Amino acid sequence: MSFASPPLSSESQNSAPGPSVWGAIWRAVLLTVGLLLLAVGFVGALLPGHLGVPLLIIGLILVLRTSRPARKRFIRMQRRHPNVVFPIRRLLRREPEVIPVFWQQVLRLERRMIPQRWRVAKVLRRKLLRRVREARAAAPRRPLTLAAE
């Protein structure tokens, strides 16, 4: 009885790595870059200026797209702390809602840290919206005309 293995085909004798190996290498590179961006973004978010937040978002996108355990942990965190993760999810969408997320965070921060008599963000927004409405109402309306052929 012989335990001879079948002859190797010419494709398997080739020393070049296959597409799955290159895919794994590419995912590892993207994961490493994402983790580096997360680290730099975290440090940048603590420093004056706002450059760290976009780096955090880009790093988070790369990590969540390349790592299944990170995705599972993010979903678990989302279920446990939905109010914390929801703004992050809004920024991770294809067309992120940056200004509404920023405004929501300003109001949340103001509500948590500033006494009610000193809060100004909500009042300023209402005044601004009132001025915009008044300016629109005061602007003359042009009649619709058909284009000449």
Tab-separated table of N, CA and C in Angstrom:
chain	number	residue	atom	x	y	z
A	1	MET	N	0.828	-1.155	0.000
A	1	MET	CA	0.000	0.000	0.000
A	1	MET	C	0.887	1.236	0.000
A	2	SER	N	0.568	2.146	-0.872
A	2	SER	CA	1.400	3.328	-1.057
A	2	SER	C	0.612	4.579	-0.656
A	3	PHE	N	1.258	5.493	0.009
A	3	PHE	CA	0.644	6.767	0.396
A	3	PHE	C	1.208	7.901	-0.443
A	4	ALA	N	1.299	7.682	-1.691
A	4	ALA	CA	1.856	8.696	-2.581
A	4	ALA	C	0.833	9.806	-2.786
A	5	SER	N	1.327	11.020	-2.771
A	5	SER	CA	0.436	12.159	-3.004
A	5	SER	C	0.314	12.397	-4.501
A	6	PRO	N	-0.759	13.001	-4.950
A	6	PRO	CA	-0.906	13.266	-6.377
A	6	PRO	C	0.134	14.283	-6.827
A	7	PRO	N	0.526	14.214	-8.070
A	7	PRO	CA	1.528	15.169	-8.554
A	7	PRO	C	0.984	16.590	-8.475
A	8	LEU	N	1.884	17.517	-8.176
A	8	LEU	CA	1.503	18.927	-8.070
A	8	LEU	C	1.264	19.501	-9.460
A	9	SER	N	0.215	20.294	-9.596
A	9	SER	CA	-0.046	20.928	-10.889
A	9	SER	C	0.923	22.084	-11.089
A	10	SER	N	0.980	22.569	-12.294
A	10	SER	CA	1.911	23.657	-12.593
A	10	SER	C	1.506	24.937	-11.864
A	11	GLU	N	0.185	25.108	-11.591
A	11	GLU	CA	-0.258	26.310	-10.889
A	11	GLU	C	0.210	26.313	-9.446
A	12	SER	N	0.152	25.169	-8.768
A	12	SER	CA	0.541	25.136	-7.366
A	12	SER	C	2.056	25.159	-7.197
A	13	GLN	N	2.811	24.861	-8.247
A	13	GLN	CA	4.263	24.913	-8.159
A	13	GLN	C	4.767	26.345	-8.274
A	14	ASN	N	3.927	27.243	-8.748
A	14	ASN	CA	4.313	28.638	-8.889
A	14	ASN	C	4.556	29.226	-7.501
A	15	SER	N	5.628	29.983	-7.316
A	15	SER	CA	5.972	30.506	-5.994
A	15	SER	C	5.269	31.826	-5.684
A	16	ALA	N	4.564	32.410	-6.643
A	16	ALA	CA	3.867	33.676	-6.387
A	16	ALA	C	2.644	33.425	-5.522
A	17	PRO	N	2.419	34.286	-4.527
A	17	PRO	CA	1.240	34.091	-3.680
A	17	PRO	C	-0.045	34.340	-4.454
A	18	GLY	N	-1.106	33.657	-4.056
A	18	GLY	CA	-2.389	33.760	-4.735
A	18	GLY	C	-3.147	35.020	-4.333
A	19	PRO	N	-4.305	35.221	-4.960
A	19	PRO	CA	-5.082	36.426	-4.666
A	19	PRO	C	-5.567	36.490	-3.221
A	20	SER	N	-5.830	35.350	-2.599
A	20	SER	CA	-6.293	35.399	-1.213
A	20	SER	C	-5.169	35.858	-0.281
A	21	VAL	N	-3.938	35.502	-0.604
A	21	VAL	CA	-2.806	35.946	0.214
A	21	VAL	C	-2.627	37.450	0.068
A	22	TRP	N	-2.721	37.955	-1.159
A	22	TRP	CA	-2.591	39.396	-1.377
A	22	TRP	C	-3.734	40.146	-0.706
A	23	GLY	N	-4.918	39.581	-0.729
A	23	GLY	CA	-6.055	40.207	-0.055
A	23	GLY	C	-5.838	40.297	1.446
A	24	ALA	N	-5.291	39.227	2.029
A	24	ALA	CA	-5.018	39.222	3.470
A	24	ALA	C	-3.937	40.246	3.820
A	25	ILE	N	-2.924	40.331	2.969
A	25	ILE	CA	-1.857	41.312	3.198
A	25	ILE	C	-2.428	42.725	3.099
A	26	TRP	N	-3.274	42.964	2.091
A	26	TRP	CA	-3.864	44.285	1.888
A	26	TRP	C	-4.757	44.662	3.082
A	27	ARG	N	-5.542	43.708	3.574
A	27	ARG	CA	-6.382	43.982	4.735
A	27	ARG	C	-5.533	44.303	5.964
A	28	ALA	N	-4.433	43.589	6.133
A	28	ALA	CA	-3.543	43.853	7.271
A	28	ALA	C	-2.935	45.254	7.165
A	29	VAL	N	-2.558	45.647	5.962
A	29	VAL	CA	-1.993	46.998	5.756
A	29	VAL	C	-3.058	48.047	6.078
A	30	LEU	N	-4.279	47.861	5.563
A	30	LEU	CA	-5.350	48.826	5.824
A	30	LEU	C	-5.688	48.888	7.310
A	31	LEU	N	-5.694	47.744	7.979
A	31	LEU	CA	-5.968	47.715	9.411
A	31	LEU	C	-4.879	48.463	10.182
A	32	THR	N	-3.631	48.265	9.802
A	32	THR	CA	-2.524	48.955	10.465
A	32	THR	C	-2.618	50.461	10.252
A	33	VAL	N	-2.894	50.872	9.012
A	33	VAL	CA	-3.039	52.302	8.727
A	33	VAL	C	-4.215	52.870	9.517
A	34	GLY	N	-5.322	52.140	9.578
A	34	GLY	CA	-6.477	52.595	10.343
A	34	GLY	C	-6.168	52.755	11.821
A	35	LEU	N	-5.447	51.801	12.394
A	35	LEU	CA	-5.081	51.898	13.806
A	35	LEU	C	-4.136	53.069	14.057
A	36	LEU	N	-3.203	53.300	13.134
A	36	LEU	CA	-2.309	54.461	13.267
A	36	LEU	C	-3.091	55.765	13.189
A	37	LEU	N	-4.049	55.846	12.256
A	37	LEU	CA	-4.865	57.049	12.151
A	37	LEU	C	-5.712	57.257	13.402
A	38	LEU	N	-6.228	56.165	13.975
A	38	LEU	CA	-6.977	56.280	15.225
A	38	LEU	C	-6.093	56.839	16.343
A	39	ALA	N	-4.867	56.329	16.450
A	39	ALA	CA	-3.962	56.796	17.506
A	39	ALA	C	-3.595	58.267	17.306
A	40	VAL	N	-3.243	58.637	16.071
A	40	VAL	CA	-2.884	60.029	15.789
A	40	VAL	C	-4.101	60.935	15.967
A	41	GLY	N	-5.269	60.465	15.538
A	41	GLY	CA	-6.489	61.250	15.689
A	41	GLY	C	-6.865	61.453	17.137
A	42	PHE	N	-6.657	60.435	17.966
A	42	PHE	CA	-6.968	60.577	19.387
A	42	PHE	C	-6.073	61.626	20.033
A	43	VAL	N	-4.780	61.573	19.721
A	43	VAL	CA	-3.851	62.569	20.263
A	43	VAL	C	-4.205	63.953	19.717
A	44	GLY	N	-4.522	64.025	18.411
A	44	GLY	CA	-4.886	65.303	17.803
A	44	GLY	C	-6.188	65.865	18.346
A	45	ALA	N	-7.103	65.005	18.750
A	45	ALA	CA	-8.371	65.486	19.308
A	45	ALA	C	-8.168	66.090	20.695
A	46	LEU	N	-7.159	65.629	21.409
A	46	LEU	CA	-6.893	66.179	22.729
A	46	LEU	C	-6.141	67.498	22.660
A	47	LEU	N	-5.422	67.729	21.584
A	47	LEU	CA	-4.665	68.966	21.422
A	47	LEU	C	-5.580	70.073	20.910
A	48	PRO	N	-5.162	71.346	21.054
A	48	PRO	CA	-5.977	72.429	20.503
A	48	PRO	C	-6.102	72.287	18.985
A	49	GLY	N	-7.234	72.667	18.481
A	49	GLY	CA	-7.505	72.492	17.054
A	49	GLY	C	-8.437	71.320	16.862
A	50	HIS	N	-8.842	71.096	15.645
A	50	HIS	CA	-9.831	70.060	15.393
A	50	HIS	C	-9.386	69.068	14.331
A	51	LEU	N	-8.102	68.940	14.086
A	51	LEU	CA	-7.613	68.019	13.062
A	51	LEU	C	-7.761	66.562	13.486
A	52	GLY	N	-7.815	66.291	14.763
A	52	GLY	CA	-7.869	64.916	15.240
A	52	GLY	C	-9.164	64.200	14.928
A	53	VAL	N	-10.284	64.915	14.917
A	53	VAL	CA	-11.580	64.267	14.716
A	53	VAL	C	-11.705	63.654	13.319
A	54	PRO	N	-11.351	64.371	12.235
A	54	PRO	CA	-11.419	63.710	10.920
A	54	PRO	C	-10.493	62.503	10.818
A	55	LEU	N	-9.330	62.571	11.422
A	55	LEU	CA	-8.424	61.417	11.405
A	55	LEU	C	-9.024	60.249	12.177
A	56	LEU	N	-9.682	60.538	13.288
A	56	LEU	CA	-10.368	59.482	14.036
A	56	LEU	C	-11.437	58.812	13.180
A	57	ILE	N	-12.216	59.598	12.466
A	57	ILE	CA	-13.301	59.054	11.651
A	57	ILE	C	-12.732	58.195	10.519
A	58	ILE	N	-11.706	58.696	9.837
A	58	ILE	CA	-11.106	57.937	8.727
A	58	ILE	C	-10.488	56.637	9.250
A	59	GLY	N	-9.782	56.717	10.377
A	59	GLY	CA	-9.203	55.515	10.968
A	59	GLY	C	-10.268	54.516	11.388
A	60	LEU	N	-11.362	55.015	11.945
A	60	LEU	CA	-12.452	54.130	12.347
A	60	LEU	C	-13.094	53.458	11.142
A	61	ILE	N	-13.246	54.197	10.061
A	61	ILE	CA	-13.793	53.604	8.834
A	61	ILE	C	-12.896	52.477	8.344
A	62	LEU	N	-11.594	52.723	8.294
A	62	LEU	CA	-10.667	51.686	7.809
A	62	LEU	C	-10.682	50.455	8.720
A	63	VAL	N	-10.680	50.676	10.018
A	63	VAL	CA	-10.657	49.539	10.942
A	63	VAL	C	-11.960	48.747	10.849
A	64	LEU	N	-13.101	49.434	10.804
A	64	LEU	CA	-14.381	48.728	10.767
A	64	LEU	C	-14.598	47.995	9.448
A	65	ARG	N	-14.013	48.492	8.367
A	65	ARG	CA	-14.185	47.801	7.083
A	65	ARG	C	-13.252	46.613	6.923
A	66	THR	N	-12.162	46.577	7.675
A	66	THR	CA	-11.190	45.502	7.472
A	66	THR	C	-11.161	44.474	8.596
A	67	SER	N	-11.770	44.761	9.728
A	67	SER	CA	-11.664	43.852	10.866
A	67	SER	C	-13.049	43.422	11.345
A	68	ARG	N	-13.333	42.145	11.234
A	68	ARG	CA	-14.613	41.616	11.696
A	68	ARG	C	-14.748	41.710	13.222
A	69	PRO	N	-13.711	41.377	14.012
A	69	PRO	CA	-13.861	41.528	15.472
A	69	PRO	C	-14.118	42.975	15.891
A	70	ALA	N	-13.484	43.922	15.207
A	70	ALA	CA	-13.727	45.330	15.541
A	70	ALA	C	-15.167	45.714	15.205
A	71	ARG	N	-15.683	45.199	14.094
A	71	ARG	CA	-17.065	45.478	13.706
A	71	ARG	C	-18.038	44.912	14.743
A	72	LYS	N	-17.771	43.674	15.199
A	72	LYS	CA	-18.635	43.060	16.210
A	72	LYS	C	-18.587	43.851	17.520
A	73	ARG	N	-17.405	44.295	17.904
A	73	ARG	CA	-17.270	45.073	19.135
A	73	ARG	C	-17.985	46.427	19.009
A	74	PHE	N	-17.902	47.038	17.821
A	74	PHE	CA	-18.577	48.309	17.580
A	74	PHE	C	-20.093	48.129	17.676
A	75	ILE	N	-20.615	47.043	17.117
A	75	ILE	CA	-22.058	46.775	17.173
A	75	ILE	C	-22.484	46.511	18.613
A	76	ARG	N	-21.671	45.770	19.350
A	76	ARG	CA	-21.976	45.514	20.763
A	76	ARG	C	-21.996	46.831	21.549
A	77	MET	N	-21.034	47.696	21.271
A	77	MET	CA	-20.984	48.997	21.944
A	77	MET	C	-22.196	49.857	21.552
A	78	GLN	N	-22.595	49.734	20.304
A	78	GLN	CA	-23.751	50.485	19.823
A	78	GLN	C	-25.020	50.045	20.562
A	79	ARG	N	-25.143	48.764	20.831
A	79	ARG	CA	-26.320	48.265	21.543
A	79	ARG	C	-26.301	48.672	23.017
A	80	ARG	N	-25.116	48.727	23.612
A	80	ARG	CA	-25.018	49.087	25.025
A	80	ARG	C	-25.136	50.593	25.252
A	81	HIS	N	-24.528	51.380	24.362
A	81	HIS	CA	-24.481	52.830	24.534
A	81	HIS	C	-24.945	53.531	23.255
A	82	PRO	N	-26.218	53.453	22.912
A	82	PRO	CA	-26.675	54.004	21.635
A	82	PRO	C	-26.517	55.524	21.535
A	83	ASN	N	-26.652	56.252	22.652
A	83	ASN	CA	-26.540	57.704	22.587
A	83	ASN	C	-25.117	58.165	22.307
A	84	VAL	N	-24.133	57.363	22.672
A	84	VAL	CA	-22.739	57.716	22.422
A	84	VAL	C	-22.343	57.361	20.995
A	85	VAL	N	-22.787	56.216	20.506
A	85	VAL	CA	-22.338	55.711	19.214
A	85	VAL	C	-23.135	56.297	18.051
A	86	PHE	N	-24.370	56.739	18.293
A	86	PHE	CA	-25.205	57.227	17.195
A	86	PHE	C	-24.570	58.382	16.418
A	87	PRO	N	-23.987	59.403	17.064
A	87	PRO	CA	-23.335	60.451	16.270
A	87	PRO	C	-22.172	59.925	15.434
A	88	ILE	N	-21.453	58.953	15.964
A	88	ILE	CA	-20.343	58.363	15.199
A	88	ILE	C	-20.887	57.647	13.973
A	89	ARG	N	-21.979	56.912	14.144
A	89	ARG	CA	-22.589	56.221	13.003
A	89	ARG	C	-23.081	57.206	11.961
A	90	ARG	N	-23.617	58.349	12.392
A	90	ARG	CA	-24.068	59.357	11.427
A	90	ARG	C	-22.900	59.918	10.629
A	91	LEU	N	-21.724	60.011	11.260
A	91	LEU	CA	-20.545	60.518	10.546
A	91	LEU	C	-19.914	59.458	9.654
A	92	LEU	N	-20.207	58.176	9.887
A	92	LEU	CA	-19.628	57.103	9.083
A	92	LEU	C	-20.444	56.796	7.828
A	93	ARG	N	-21.593	57.435	7.650
A	93	ARG	CA	-22.417	57.169	6.473
A	93	ARG	C	-21.732	57.676	5.221
A	94	ARG	N	-22.276	57.262	4.071
A	94	ARG	CA	-21.692	57.686	2.791
A	94	ARG	C	-21.744	59.198	2.625
A	95	GLU	N	-22.867	59.810	2.987
A	95	GLU	CA	-22.989	61.263	2.951
A	95	GLU	C	-23.217	61.734	4.382
A	96	PRO	N	-22.126	61.971	5.115
A	96	PRO	CA	-22.276	62.275	6.543
A	96	PRO	C	-22.960	63.620	6.780
A	97	GLU	N	-23.738	63.666	7.839
A	97	GLU	CA	-24.435	64.878	8.245
A	97	GLU	C	-23.574	65.589	9.287
A	98	VAL	N	-22.562	66.298	8.839
A	98	VAL	CA	-21.569	66.865	9.748
A	98	VAL	C	-22.162	67.999	10.582
A	99	ILE	N	-22.837	68.950	9.949
A	99	ILE	CA	-23.340	70.117	10.682
A	99	ILE	C	-24.423	69.726	11.684
A	100	PRO	N	-25.415	68.884	11.315
A	100	PRO	CA	-26.385	68.482	12.352
A	100	PRO	C	-25.753	67.699	13.506
A	101	VAL	N	-24.769	66.862	13.208
A	101	VAL	CA	-24.103	66.112	14.282
A	101	VAL	C	-23.345	67.080	15.184
A	102	PHE	N	-22.655	68.044	14.578
A	102	PHE	CA	-21.921	69.035	15.361
A	102	PHE	C	-22.879	69.817	16.260
A	103	TRP	N	-24.009	70.265	15.689
A	103	TRP	CA	-24.969	71.038	16.471
A	103	TRP	C	-25.561	70.204	17.608
A	104	GLN	N	-25.861	68.948	17.340
A	104	GLN	CA	-26.396	68.071	18.373
A	104	GLN	C	-25.395	67.916	19.519
A	105	GLN	N	-24.122	67.802	19.190
A	105	GLN	CA	-23.108	67.648	20.225
A	105	GLN	C	-22.924	68.941	21.018
A	106	VAL	N	-23.046	70.091	20.347
A	106	VAL	CA	-22.961	71.370	21.066
A	106	VAL	C	-24.089	71.470	22.082
A	107	LEU	N	-25.319	71.140	21.647
A	107	LEU	CA	-26.451	71.204	22.564
A	107	LEU	C	-26.307	70.204	23.710
A	108	ARG	N	-25.835	69.009	23.404
A	108	ARG	CA	-25.660	67.992	24.447
A	108	ARG	C	-24.602	68.429	25.456
A	109	LEU	N	-23.488	68.968	24.955
A	109	LEU	CA	-22.430	69.440	25.842
A	109	LEU	C	-22.918	70.606	26.696
A	110	GLU	N	-23.665	71.515	26.077
A	110	GLU	CA	-24.185	72.652	26.810
A	110	GLU	C	-25.152	72.198	27.909
A	111	ARG	N	-26.004	71.240	27.595
A	111	ARG	CA	-26.981	70.756	28.569
A	111	ARG	C	-26.298	70.053	29.751
A	112	ARG	N	-25.206	69.360	29.484
A	112	ARG	CA	-24.538	68.604	30.546
A	112	ARG	C	-23.595	69.446	31.393
A	113	MET	N	-23.016	70.494	30.827
A	113	MET	CA	-21.947	71.184	31.540
A	113	MET	C	-22.303	72.586	32.014
A	114	ILE	N	-23.254	73.246	31.383
A	114	ILE	CA	-23.505	74.651	31.689
A	114	ILE	C	-24.841	74.764	32.417
A	115	PRO	N	-24.898	75.575	33.457
A	115	PRO	CA	-26.180	75.780	34.140
A	115	PRO	C	-27.219	76.374	33.186
A	116	GLN	N	-28.473	76.119	33.460
A	116	GLN	CA	-29.536	76.485	32.531
A	116	GLN	C	-29.595	77.987	32.275
A	117	ARG	N	-29.309	78.803	33.250
A	117	ARG	CA	-29.403	80.251	33.052
A	117	ARG	C	-28.290	80.797	32.162
A	118	TRP	N	-27.224	80.028	31.936
A	118	TRP	CA	-26.121	80.494	31.101
A	118	TRP	C	-26.156	79.905	29.687
A	119	ARG	N	-27.093	79.051	29.398
A	119	ARG	CA	-27.140	78.397	28.085
A	119	ARG	C	-27.573	79.399	27.017
A	120	VAL	N	-26.808	79.433	25.911
A	120	VAL	CA	-27.099	80.412	24.857
A	120	VAL	C	-27.283	79.785	23.486
A	121	ALA	N	-26.870	78.567	23.278
A	121	ALA	CA	-26.869	77.983	21.924
A	121	ALA	C	-28.276	77.890	21.353
A	122	LYS	N	-29.233	77.432	22.138
A	122	LYS	CA	-30.602	77.282	21.651
A	122	LYS	C	-31.203	78.646	21.308
A	123	VAL	N	-30.950	79.638	22.159
A	123	VAL	CA	-31.473	80.990	21.933
A	123	VAL	C	-30.860	81.593	20.674
A	124	LEU	N	-29.554	81.434	20.505
A	124	LEU	CA	-28.891	81.969	19.314
A	124	LEU	C	-29.422	81.324	18.039
A	125	ARG	N	-29.667	80.039	18.081
A	125	ARG	CA	-30.203	79.345	16.908
A	125	ARG	C	-31.583	79.882	16.550
A	126	ARG	N	-32.436	80.077	17.541
A	126	ARG	CA	-33.777	80.604	17.280
A	126	ARG	C	-33.720	82.008	16.698
A	127	LYS	N	-32.837	82.852	17.231
A	127	LYS	CA	-32.692	84.211	16.687
A	127	LYS	C	-32.196	84.172	15.245
A	128	LEU	N	-31.237	83.303	14.972
A	128	LEU	CA	-30.701	83.184	13.624
A	128	LEU	C	-31.780	82.708	12.650
A	129	LEU	N	-32.540	81.700	13.045
A	129	LEU	CA	-33.608	81.202	12.180
A	129	LEU	C	-34.675	82.259	11.943
A	130	ARG	N	-35.001	83.055	12.962
A	130	ARG	CA	-35.982	84.121	12.802
A	130	ARG	C	-35.484	85.153	11.785
A	131	ARG	N	-34.200	85.518	11.871
A	131	ARG	CA	-33.632	86.483	10.912
A	131	ARG	C	-33.643	85.935	9.493
A	132	VAL	N	-33.332	84.660	9.351
A	132	VAL	CA	-33.332	84.051	8.019
A	132	VAL	C	-34.740	84.053	7.442
A	133	ARG	N	-35.725	83.696	8.257
A	133	ARG	CA	-37.117	83.711	7.781
A	133	ARG	C	-37.559	85.118	7.399
A	134	GLU	N	-37.200	86.102	8.200
A	134	GLU	CA	-37.569	87.486	7.886
A	134	GLU	C	-36.900	87.963	6.607
A	135	ALA	N	-35.645	87.588	6.417
A	135	ALA	CA	-34.932	87.989	5.197
A	135	ALA	C	-35.557	87.339	3.970
A	136	ARG	N	-35.966	86.095	4.098
A	136	ARG	CA	-36.620	85.426	2.966
A	136	ARG	C	-37.977	86.047	2.661
A	137	ALA	N	-38.710	86.410	3.703
A	137	ALA	CA	-40.026	87.013	3.491
A	137	ALA	C	-39.894	88.412	2.883
A	138	ALA	N	-38.847	89.131	3.245
A	138	ALA	CA	-38.660	90.497	2.743
A	138	ALA	C	-38.092	90.519	1.331
A	139	ALA	N	-37.467	89.461	0.910
A	139	ALA	CA	-36.858	89.433	-0.431
A	139	ALA	C	-37.967	89.432	-1.487
A	140	PRO	N	-37.815	90.271	-2.517
A	140	PRO	CA	-38.844	90.297	-3.573
A	140	PRO	C	-38.823	88.992	-4.363
A	141	ARG	N	-39.992	88.519	-4.669
A	141	ARG	CA	-40.107	87.284	-5.447
A	141	ARG	C	-40.185	87.627	-6.915
A	142	ARG	N	-39.386	86.938	-7.707
A	142	ARG	CA	-39.425	87.142	-9.154
A	142	ARG	C	-40.468	86.224	-9.757
A	143	PRO	N	-41.242	86.728	-10.675
A	143	PRO	CA	-42.240	85.861	-11.321
A	143	PRO	C	-41.541	84.850	-12.222
A	144	LEU	N	-42.143	83.695	-12.338
A	144	LEU	CA	-41.601	82.665	-13.228
A	144	LEU	C	-41.895	83.042	-14.674
A	145	THR	N	-40.883	82.968	-15.501
A	145	THR	CA	-41.050	83.263	-16.926
A	145	THR	C	-40.641	82.054	-17.728
A	146	LEU	N	-41.305	81.870	-18.827
A	146	LEU	CA	-40.941	80.787	-19.729
A	146	LEU	C	-39.770	81.232	-20.577
A	147	ALA	N	-38.838	80.358	-20.802
A	147	ALA	CA	-37.681	80.689	-21.624
A	147	ALA	C	-38.115	80.820	-23.076
A	148	ALA	N	-37.547	81.836	-23.737
A	148	ALA	CA	-37.881	82.029	-25.162
A	148	ALA	C	-37.248	80.943	-25.982
A	149	GLU	N	-38.009	80.473	-26.962
A	149	GLU	CA	-37.498	79.381	-27.785
A	149	GLU	C	-36.655	79.853	-28.909
